Tab-separated table of C-alpha atoms and ligand atoms in Angstrom:
chain	number	residue	atom	x	y	z
A	1	MET	CA	6.952	38.714	11.500
A	2	LEU	CA	8.210	38.621	15.317
A	3	THR	CA	10.887	41.079	16.054
A	4	PRO	CA	13.859	39.012	17.228
A	5	SER	CA	13.972	39.309	21.356
A	6	THR	CA	17.287	40.043	23.349
A	7	PRO	CA	19.083	37.822	23.943
A	8	GLY	CA	18.619	36.390	27.561
A	9	PRO	CA	17.929	32.750	29.596
A	10	PRO	CA	15.977	30.357	27.546
A	11	GLU	CA	12.129	29.719	28.835
A	12	PRO	CA	11.989	27.557	32.381
A	13	SER	CA	11.101	24.007	30.927
A	14	THR	CA	10.471	21.160	32.595
A	15	LEU	CA	12.424	19.068	29.141
A	16	GLY	CA	15.756	19.481	30.638
A	17	ALA	CA	18.647	18.696	28.729
A	18	LEU	CA	19.198	15.989	25.974
A	19	GLU	CA	20.447	13.431	26.834
A	20	GLY	CA	20.612	11.126	23.976
A	21	VAL	CA	19.208	9.660	20.591
A	22	GLU	CA	17.944	6.754	19.565
A	23	LEU	CA	17.616	5.209	16.141
A	24	ARG	CA	15.535	2.291	15.347
A	25	ARG	CA	14.426	0.593	12.822
A	26	VAL	CA	11.171	-1.629	12.664
A	27	ARG	CA	9.118	-3.778	9.721
A	28	LEU	CA	5.532	-4.292	9.683
A	29	PRO	CA	4.501	-6.390	7.073
A	30	LEU	CA	1.367	-4.443	5.058
A	31	VAL	CA	-2.124	-6.170	4.934
A	32	ALA	CA	-1.557	-6.231	1.047
A	33	PRO	CA	1.155	-5.537	-1.360
A	34	TRP	CA	1.434	-1.654	-2.494
A	35	HIS	CA	2.259	-1.488	-5.966
A	36	THR	CA	2.377	2.307	-7.420
A	37	PRO	CA	4.247	3.983	-10.423
A	38	ILE	CA	7.228	4.399	-8.437
A	39	GLY	CA	7.729	0.766	-6.935
A	40	SER	CA	6.045	-2.147	-4.873
A	41	VAL	CA	6.106	-1.997	-0.785
A	42	SER	CA	5.329	-5.223	1.164
A	43	THR	CA	6.870	-4.632	4.254
A	44	ARG	CA	7.238	-1.316	5.551
A	45	ASP	CA	10.703	-0.790	6.866
A	46	ALA	CA	10.685	2.356	8.730
A	47	LEU	CA	12.780	4.399	10.809
A	48	LEU	CA	11.829	6.054	14.608
A	49	VAL	CA	13.812	7.924	16.111
A	50	ARG	CA	14.042	8.855	19.683
A	51	THR	CA	14.793	11.728	21.426
A	52	VAL	CA	15.650	11.358	25.339
A	53	PHE	CA	15.760	14.637	27.297
A	54	ALA	CA	15.916	15.089	30.905
A	55	GLY	CA	12.859	15.308	31.924
A	56	ALA	CA	11.325	13.961	28.783
A	57	GLU	CA	11.176	11.668	25.759
A	58	GLY	CA	10.063	11.677	22.421
A	59	TRP	CA	9.498	10.024	19.383
A	60	GLY	CA	9.304	11.226	15.391
A	61	GLU	CA	9.313	8.974	12.492
A	62	CYS	CA	11.508	9.071	9.440
A	63	VAL	CA	9.088	8.891	6.096
A	64	ALA	CA	11.887	7.694	4.062
A	65	MET	CA	11.069	4.786	1.917
A	66	GLY	CA	13.477	1.637	1.486
A	67	ASP	CA	14.690	2.610	-1.915
A	68	PRO	CA	15.064	6.285	-3.362
A	69	GLY	CA	12.135	6.263	-5.981
A	70	TYR	CA	9.970	9.040	-4.391
A	71	SER	CA	12.757	11.022	-3.468
A	72	ALA	CA	16.750	10.883	-3.129
A	73	GLU	CA	16.175	9.701	0.502
A	74	TYR	CA	16.134	5.965	1.369
A	75	VAL	CA	16.036	4.431	4.751
A	76	GLU	CA	19.202	3.159	5.196
A	77	GLY	CA	20.409	6.370	3.907
A	78	ALA	CA	18.591	8.377	6.311
A	79	ALA	CA	19.564	6.373	9.340
A	80	ASP	CA	23.497	7.131	8.066
A	81	VAL	CA	23.170	10.932	7.526
A	82	LEU	CA	21.487	11.101	11.035
A	83	ARG	CA	24.091	8.950	12.580
A	84	ARG	CA	27.010	10.844	10.572
A	85	HIS	CA	26.143	14.422	10.193
A	86	LEU	CA	22.828	15.239	12.118
A	87	LEU	CA	23.180	13.923	15.654
A	88	TRP	CA	25.875	15.342	16.782
A	89	ARG	CA	24.727	18.804	15.689
A	90	LEU	CA	22.059	18.739	18.402
A	91	GLY	CA	24.602	17.887	21.563
A	92	GLY	CA	27.992	19.539	22.615
A	93	PRO	CA	28.280	22.575	24.940
A	94	ASP	CA	25.497	24.226	23.510
A	95	PRO	CA	22.436	22.928	24.728
A	96	LEU	CA	19.411	22.658	22.321
A	97	PRO	CA	17.259	24.766	23.389
A	98	ALA	CA	14.131	23.784	21.827
A	99	ALA	CA	12.569	22.317	18.668
A	100	ALA	CA	11.888	25.854	16.455
A	101	ASP	CA	15.629	25.080	16.705
A	102	VAL	CA	16.791	22.061	15.069
A	103	ALA	CA	16.427	22.964	11.718
A	104	ALA	CA	18.966	25.702	12.444
A	105	ARG	CA	21.326	23.241	13.803
A	106	LEU	CA	20.987	20.801	10.996
A	107	ALA	CA	20.982	23.309	7.857
A	108	PRO	CA	24.568	23.559	7.499
A	109	VAL	CA	23.984	19.921	5.948
A	110	LYS	CA	21.983	19.972	2.606
A	111	GLY	CA	18.817	17.875	1.883
A	112	HIS	CA	17.769	15.040	3.576
A	113	PRO	CA	14.539	16.489	4.822
A	114	MET	CA	13.290	13.435	5.987
A	115	ALA	CA	15.933	12.420	8.213
A	116	LYS	CA	16.068	16.492	9.735
A	117	ALA	CA	12.178	16.117	9.664
A	118	ALA	CA	12.584	12.944	11.927
A	119	ILE	CA	14.660	14.702	14.300
A	120	GLU	CA	12.608	18.027	15.092
A	121	ALA	CA	9.856	15.828	15.478
A	122	ALA	CA	10.975	13.648	17.894
A	123	VAL	CA	12.095	16.890	20.014
A	124	LEU	CA	8.314	18.508	18.901
A	125	ASP	CA	7.196	15.381	20.583
A	126	ALA	CA	9.195	15.752	23.701
A	127	GLU	CA	8.705	19.541	23.957
A	128	CYS	CA	4.846	18.921	24.079
A	129	ARG	CA	5.090	16.201	26.135
A	130	ALA	CA	7.113	17.745	28.768
A	131	ALA	CA	4.272	20.871	28.539
A	132	GLY	CA	1.287	18.486	28.661
A	133	ARG	CA	0.421	19.994	25.117
A	134	SER	CA	-1.159	18.147	21.994
A	135	LEU	CA	1.242	18.619	19.421
A	136	ALA	CA	-2.067	19.730	17.141
A	137	ALA	CA	-2.440	22.888	19.159
A	138	ARG	CA	1.532	23.722	19.401
A	139	LEU	CA	1.190	23.862	15.443
A	140	GLY	CA	-2.193	26.038	15.307
A	141	ALA	CA	-4.625	23.537	14.668
A	142	THR	CA	-7.751	24.832	14.415
A	143	ARG	CA	-9.987	20.906	13.938
A	144	SER	CA	-10.995	18.178	16.642
A	145	ARG	CA	-11.302	15.876	13.762
A	146	VAL	CA	-10.409	15.972	9.820
A	147	THR	CA	-12.351	13.831	7.044
A	148	ALA	CA	-10.339	10.670	5.983
A	149	GLY	CA	-8.722	9.733	2.866
A	150	VAL	CA	-7.225	6.286	1.531
A	151	ALA	CA	-4.643	5.796	-1.286
A	152	VAL	CA	-5.791	2.570	-3.758
A	153	GLY	CA	-2.795	1.233	-5.518
A	154	VAL	CA	-2.083	-0.059	-8.814
A	155	THR	CA	-3.741	-3.684	-8.606
A	156	GLY	CA	-3.708	-6.278	-10.975
A	157	SER	CA	-7.190	-5.808	-12.651
A	158	VAL	CA	-9.517	-2.768	-13.532
A	159	ALA	CA	-12.285	-5.423	-11.794
A	160	ALA	CA	-9.680	-6.149	-8.709
A	161	LEU	CA	-9.056	-2.051	-8.380
A	162	VAL	CA	-13.451	-1.204	-8.556
A	163	GLU	CA	-13.648	-4.541	-5.796
A	164	GLU	CA	-11.048	-2.035	-3.172
A	165	VAL	CA	-12.839	1.232	-3.946
A	166	ASP	CA	-16.389	-0.518	-3.102
A	167	ARG	CA	-15.321	-1.899	-0.045
A	168	ARG	CA	-13.060	1.184	0.697
A	169	VAL	CA	-16.407	3.191	0.744
A	170	ALA	CA	-18.202	0.549	2.264
A	171	GLU	CA	-15.359	0.729	5.470
A	172	GLY	CA	-16.534	4.895	5.430
A	173	TYR	CA	-13.993	6.389	3.343
A	174	ARG	CA	-15.122	9.154	1.528
A	175	ARG	CA	-12.390	9.972	-0.735
A	176	VAL	CA	-10.279	7.965	-2.386
A	177	LYS	CA	-7.016	8.375	-4.418
A	178	LEU	CA	-5.676	6.283	-6.944
A	179	LYS	CA	-2.376	5.750	-8.409
A	180	VAL	CA	-2.073	6.363	-12.395
A	181	ARG	CA	0.677	5.831	-15.091
A	182	PRO	CA	0.462	5.420	-18.611
A	183	GLY	CA	-1.326	2.840	-19.205
A	184	TRP	CA	-3.404	2.115	-16.138
A	185	ASP	CA	-5.414	5.649	-16.473
A	186	VAL	CA	-8.264	5.800	-18.489
A	187	GLU	CA	-9.690	2.456	-18.054
A	188	PRO	CA	-9.351	2.291	-14.464
A	189	VAL	CA	-10.857	5.927	-13.733
A	190	ALA	CA	-13.463	5.100	-15.923
A	191	ALA	CA	-14.591	1.995	-13.892
A	192	VAL	CA	-14.387	3.441	-10.629
A	193	ARG	CA	-16.014	6.758	-12.008
A	194	ALA	CA	-19.036	4.451	-13.130
A	195	ALA	CA	-19.256	2.966	-10.152
A	196	HIS	CA	-19.454	5.567	-7.934
A	197	PRO	CA	-20.569	8.392	-9.629
A	198	ASP	CA	-20.260	11.040	-6.776
A	199	LEU	CA	-17.370	9.806	-4.914
A	200	ALA	CA	-14.957	12.592	-4.235
A	201	LEU	CA	-11.967	11.039	-6.638
A	202	GLN	CA	-8.600	12.170	-7.725
A	203	VAL	CA	-5.309	10.478	-8.787
A	204	ASP	CA	-1.613	10.432	-8.124
A	205	ALA	CA	0.851	10.016	-11.130
A	206	ASN	CA	3.929	10.341	-9.164
A	207	GLY	CA	5.628	12.298	-12.149
A	208	SER	CA	5.161	9.348	-14.465
A	209	TYR	CA	3.643	11.039	-17.238
A	210	ALA	CA	6.790	13.527	-17.447
A	211	ALA	CA	8.067	11.911	-21.088
A	212	ALA	CA	4.147	12.160	-22.348
A	213	PRO	CA	2.649	15.452	-20.194
A	214	GLY	CA	-0.106	15.131	-23.448
A	215	ARG	CA	-1.445	12.209	-21.919
A	216	VAL	CA	-3.104	13.354	-18.471
A	217	LEU	CA	-5.608	15.353	-20.619
A	218	ALA	CA	-7.602	12.020	-21.688
A	219	LEU	CA	-8.001	11.928	-17.714
A	220	ASP	CA	-9.285	15.476	-17.078
A	221	GLY	CA	-13.176	14.321	-18.059
A	222	PHE	CA	-13.701	12.474	-14.745
A	223	GLY	CA	-14.750	15.075	-12.493
A	224	LEU	CA	-11.530	14.075	-10.326
A	225	LEU	CA	-10.697	16.872	-7.242
A	226	LEU	CA	-7.168	17.064	-8.843
A	227	ILE	CA	-4.402	15.549	-10.331
A	228	GLU	CA	-1.360	14.639	-8.221
A	229	GLN	CA	2.267	15.220	-9.504
A	230	PRO	CA	2.163	14.186	-13.666
A	231	LEU	CA	5.504	15.424	-14.410
A	232	ALA	CA	8.549	15.653	-12.730
A	233	ASP	CA	9.802	17.133	-9.513
A	234	ASP	CA	11.531	19.846	-11.043
A	235	ASP	CA	9.407	20.330	-13.879
A	236	LEU	CA	7.646	23.658	-12.330
A	237	VAL	CA	7.206	24.980	-16.322
A	238	GLY	CA	6.021	22.160	-17.666
A	239	HIS	CA	3.040	21.440	-14.589
A	240	ALA	CA	2.374	25.605	-15.723
A	241	GLU	CA	2.096	24.685	-19.134
A	242	LEU	CA	-0.093	21.570	-18.877
A	243	ALA	CA	-2.012	23.317	-15.947
A	244	VAL	CA	-3.555	25.798	-18.692
A	245	ARG	CA	-4.690	22.965	-20.995
A	246	VAL	CA	-6.385	20.645	-18.298
A	247	ARG	CA	-9.652	21.611	-16.127
A	248	THR	CA	-8.804	19.264	-13.063
A	249	PRO	CA	-6.356	21.207	-11.122
A	250	LEU	CA	-3.430	19.857	-10.434
A	251	CYS	CA	-1.886	19.795	-7.639
A	252	LEU	CA	1.936	18.969	-6.765
A	253	ASP	CA	3.677	16.413	-4.528
A	254	GLU	CA	7.284	15.672	-5.511
A	255	SER	CA	7.835	19.401	-6.458
A	256	ILE	CA	7.056	20.994	-2.852
A	257	THR	CA	10.240	20.782	-0.815
A	258	SER	CA	9.901	24.144	0.886
A	259	ALA	CA	7.641	27.486	1.492
A	260	ALA	CA	9.927	28.941	-1.123
A	261	ALA	CA	8.947	26.374	-3.551
A	262	ALA	CA	5.902	26.090	-3.140
A	263	ARG	CA	6.084	30.442	-3.890
A	264	ALA	CA	7.280	29.326	-6.828
A	265	ALA	CA	4.960	26.771	-7.758
A	266	LEU	CA	1.929	29.328	-7.163
A	267	ALA	CA	4.161	32.033	-8.763
A	268	LEU	CA	4.337	30.005	-11.694
A	269	GLY	CA	0.961	28.810	-12.252
A	270	ALA	CA	1.993	25.519	-11.822
A	271	CYS	CA	-0.721	24.025	-9.316
A	272	ARG	CA	-3.724	25.068	-7.491
A	273	VAL	CA	-3.485	22.510	-4.765
A	274	ILE	CA	-0.966	21.298	-2.803
A	275	ASN	CA	0.007	18.435	-0.931
A	276	ILE	CA	1.945	18.820	2.438
A	277	LYS	CA	4.060	15.975	3.693
A	278	ALA	CA	6.548	17.497	6.500
A	279	GLY	CA	9.222	14.709	5.897
A	280	ARG	CA	9.179	16.323	1.861
A	281	VAL	CA	9.514	19.508	3.430
A	282	GLY	CA	12.177	19.138	6.322
A	283	GLY	CA	9.719	19.099	9.592
A	284	TYR	CA	5.928	20.043	10.942
A	285	LEU	CA	7.609	23.310	11.229
A	286	GLU	CA	8.071	24.200	7.672
A	287	ALA	CA	5.123	22.569	6.896
A	288	VAL	CA	3.548	24.724	9.022
A	289	ARG	CA	5.022	27.443	6.853
A	290	VAL	CA	3.665	25.750	3.424
A	291	HIS	CA	0.084	25.488	4.688
A	292	ASP	CA	0.341	29.182	5.776
A	293	VAL	CA	1.863	30.243	1.999
A	294	CYS	CA	-1.069	28.600	0.302
A	295	ARG	CA	-3.842	30.404	3.156
A	296	GLU	CA	-2.161	34.239	2.103
A	297	ARG	CA	-2.869	32.853	-1.566
A	298	GLY	CA	-6.235	31.218	-0.092
A	299	VAL	CA	-4.857	27.977	-2.109
A	300	ALA	CA	-6.160	24.307	-1.427
A	301	VAL	CA	-4.088	21.926	0.862
A	302	TRP	CA	-3.975	19.034	2.073
A	303	CYS	CA	-1.996	16.418	4.294
A	304	GLY	CA	-0.303	13.534	2.325
A	305	GLY	CA	0.950	10.265	3.494
A	306	MET	CA	4.027	7.969	3.102
A	307	LEU	CA	2.466	4.770	4.822
A	308	GLU	CA	3.389	5.643	8.087
A	309	THR	CA	2.798	3.940	11.273
A	310	GLY	CA	0.811	5.198	13.986
A	311	VAL	CA	3.578	7.543	15.450
A	312	GLY	CA	3.744	9.533	11.995
A	313	ARG	CA	-0.271	8.707	11.465
A	314	ALA	CA	-0.687	10.994	14.645
A	315	ALA	CA	1.521	13.469	13.864
A	316	ASN	CA	0.132	14.359	10.489
A	317	LEU	CA	-3.568	14.414	12.022
A	318	ALA	CA	-2.090	17.263	14.423
A	319	LEU	CA	-1.147	18.990	11.019
A	320	ALA	CA	-4.443	18.607	8.854
A	321	ALA	CA	-6.111	20.003	11.779
A	322	LEU	CA	-4.486	23.266	10.402
A	323	ASP	CA	-7.434	25.250	8.972
A	324	ALA	CA	-6.022	25.521	5.113
A	325	PHE	CA	-5.931	21.764	4.893
A	326	SER	CA	-9.737	22.352	2.717
A	327	LEU	CA	-9.167	18.788	0.975
A	328	PRO	CA	-8.994	15.796	2.892
A	329	GLY	CA	-5.578	13.827	3.104
A	330	ASP	CA	-4.029	11.015	2.808
A	331	LEU	CA	-5.099	9.941	6.528
A	332	SER	CA	-6.314	6.865	6.405
A	333	ALA	CA	-6.974	4.209	9.814
A	334	SER	CA	-4.173	1.916	10.815
A	335	ASP	CA	-5.830	-0.901	9.666
A	336	ARG	CA	-5.512	0.247	6.176
A	337	PHE	CA	-1.706	-0.611	6.129
A	338	TYR	CA	-0.975	-2.694	9.402
A	339	ALA	CA	-2.948	-5.491	10.773
A	340	GLU	CA	-0.967	-4.419	13.724
A	341	ASP	CA	0.323	-0.996	14.315
A	342	LEU	CA	3.571	0.532	16.376
A	343	THR	CA	1.095	2.355	18.815
A	344	GLU	CA	-2.886	2.366	19.718
A	345	PRO	CA	-5.155	1.817	16.587
A	346	ILE	CA	-5.715	5.029	14.542
A	347	ARG	CA	-9.910	4.522	13.698
A	348	LEU	CA	-12.202	6.138	11.352
A	349	ASN	CA	-15.356	7.106	12.979
A	350	ASP	CA	-18.580	6.404	11.102
A	351	ASP	CA	-18.828	9.561	9.142
A	352	GLY	CA	-15.773	9.174	7.732
A	353	THR	CA	-13.537	11.213	9.782
A	354	ILE	CA	-10.648	10.915	12.306
A	355	ASP	CA	-10.276	12.256	15.945
A	356	VAL	CA	-7.352	14.723	16.162
A	357	PRO	CA	-5.192	12.949	19.092
A	358	THR	CA	-5.538	15.431	22.084
A	359	GLY	CA	-2.978	14.097	24.308
A	360	PRO	CA	-0.112	14.750	25.082
A	361	GLY	CA	2.945	15.390	22.366
A	362	SER	CA	1.592	14.004	18.955
A	363	GLY	CA	-0.937	12.062	21.184
A	364	ALA	CA	0.785	8.430	19.992
A	365	GLU	CA	0.248	5.845	22.865
A	366	ILE	CA	3.307	3.472	21.456
A	367	ASN	CA	2.440	-0.695	22.742
A	368	PRO	CA	5.412	-1.585	24.155
A	369	ARG	CA	5.190	-5.387	22.910
A	370	ARG	CA	4.084	-4.237	19.458
A	371	LEU	CA	7.205	-2.074	19.267
A	372	ALA	CA	9.527	-5.070	20.750
A	373	ALA	CA	7.965	-7.660	18.380
A	374	SER	CA	8.682	-5.199	15.302
A	375	THR	CA	12.123	-4.039	16.234
A	376	VAL	CA	15.177	-5.280	14.042
A	377	SER	CA	17.373	-2.483	15.805
A	378	THR	CA	18.388	-0.201	17.811
A	379	GLU	CA	21.326	2.220	18.370
A	380	TRP	CA	21.668	4.877	20.897
A	381	HIS	CA	23.761	7.804	20.360
A	382	PRO	CA	24.830	10.141	24.034
A	383	LEU	CA	24.672	13.517	22.932
A	384	ARG	CA	25.173	15.061	26.732
A	385	SER	CA	28.546	16.888	27.040
A	386	SER	CA	30.483	15.723	30.197
A	387	PRO	CA	30.346	17.724	33.179
B	1	OSB	O1	3.234	9.573	-3.648
B	1	OSB	O2	1.696	10.345	-1.749
B	1	OSB	C1	2.377	9.987	-2.568
B	1	OSB	C2	3.014	6.558	-0.343
B	1	OSB	C3	5.058	6.197	-0.334
B	1	OSB	C4	4.937	7.622	-0.700
B	1	OSB	C5	4.586	7.843	-1.652
B	1	OSB	C6	2.958	8.242	-1.604
B	1	OSB	C7	2.860	7.662	-1.344
B	1	OSB	C8	1.141	7.790	-0.919
B	1	OSB	C9	0.288	6.935	0.126
B	1	OSB	O3	0.364	8.172	-1.468
B	1	OSB	C10	-0.254	7.812	0.876
B	1	OSB	C11	-0.766	6.617	2.230
B	1	OSB	O4	0.103	6.605	3.640
B	1	OSB	O5	-1.893	6.895	2.472
B	2	MG	MG1	1.679	12.006	-4.224
């Protein structure tokens, strides 16, 4: 642990004072509709946060979805809490010293991790850009590329699902995740497994077995890497009871809302694997703390995804480059979801990996034309106290 330093002047930085924050709503059509146990999406309605400091600026993506089906947050609610309760806490007479202080500034507001994480990401990006340093280096990454993984939604038929998995494998993906729910599970998983006996395959239920935990046992015989979030978000004991009845490792997503929640889940035996999403835990710095909890305990982690544009996807690649991320994440190329991304597209290498960005900040290079074409609205929130 670091010992608290004696108060003194902040480290010199070219970041300068925080002038204000822009909230920008964007809409990107998906290449194909995305169907899951928690709803369908055909356009990604996303919220970007741009922090403007005197010496640098940075971008963060709020991963809240359009509807509160994955968690309580939703994009319009996130914009509202940012406007009313969060942004002003970064301004005022006492200027924000560093990204590491964002979470403490925002802590008086309960909940809203995705809204908070977006601000912290934008401050981290600005801070790293000012320092000419990559986010990956800032977070403590050890890898220069990560194994990609692709998530496949619920499709209209088993044949269509197998066809999509065939296509993903042909594109070069070496790990596939299928969405499952009671009634869309054994038959589709068996068909994909028969077509791809050696594929690294896993499933995500988004809590859809909460009313029928025993039905999860039927998924135990397919050599799956893991079964993600079969039961309700708050049902750690239920997951622990289920975990001893299945051989396949259980993985938690929605349940892991902080490093403390990760410790609780692991102490109870509720899971053997954790999906880390910075938005869900309130920021990339807390995500690193979840990673550290898992690394200390030898628990496998992987980086989740939330249909991010290139802005959030680049930052996720930086996180996934930390060493305890021993399983491939939901980290696919831009063209998995978007024909045209907001950034220079993130590409899949021939060996099924994706390069971790090395440029300053998240490394995302926003394409101004694409950004303008996708923008629905922008708001500017000035924060600099009058001199
Ligand atoms: O549960 O992991 C999830 C997308 C949106 C919300 C929740 C989830 C997902 C995914 C997609 O599974 C992962 C991706 O972005 O590739
Ligand atoms: Mg999930």
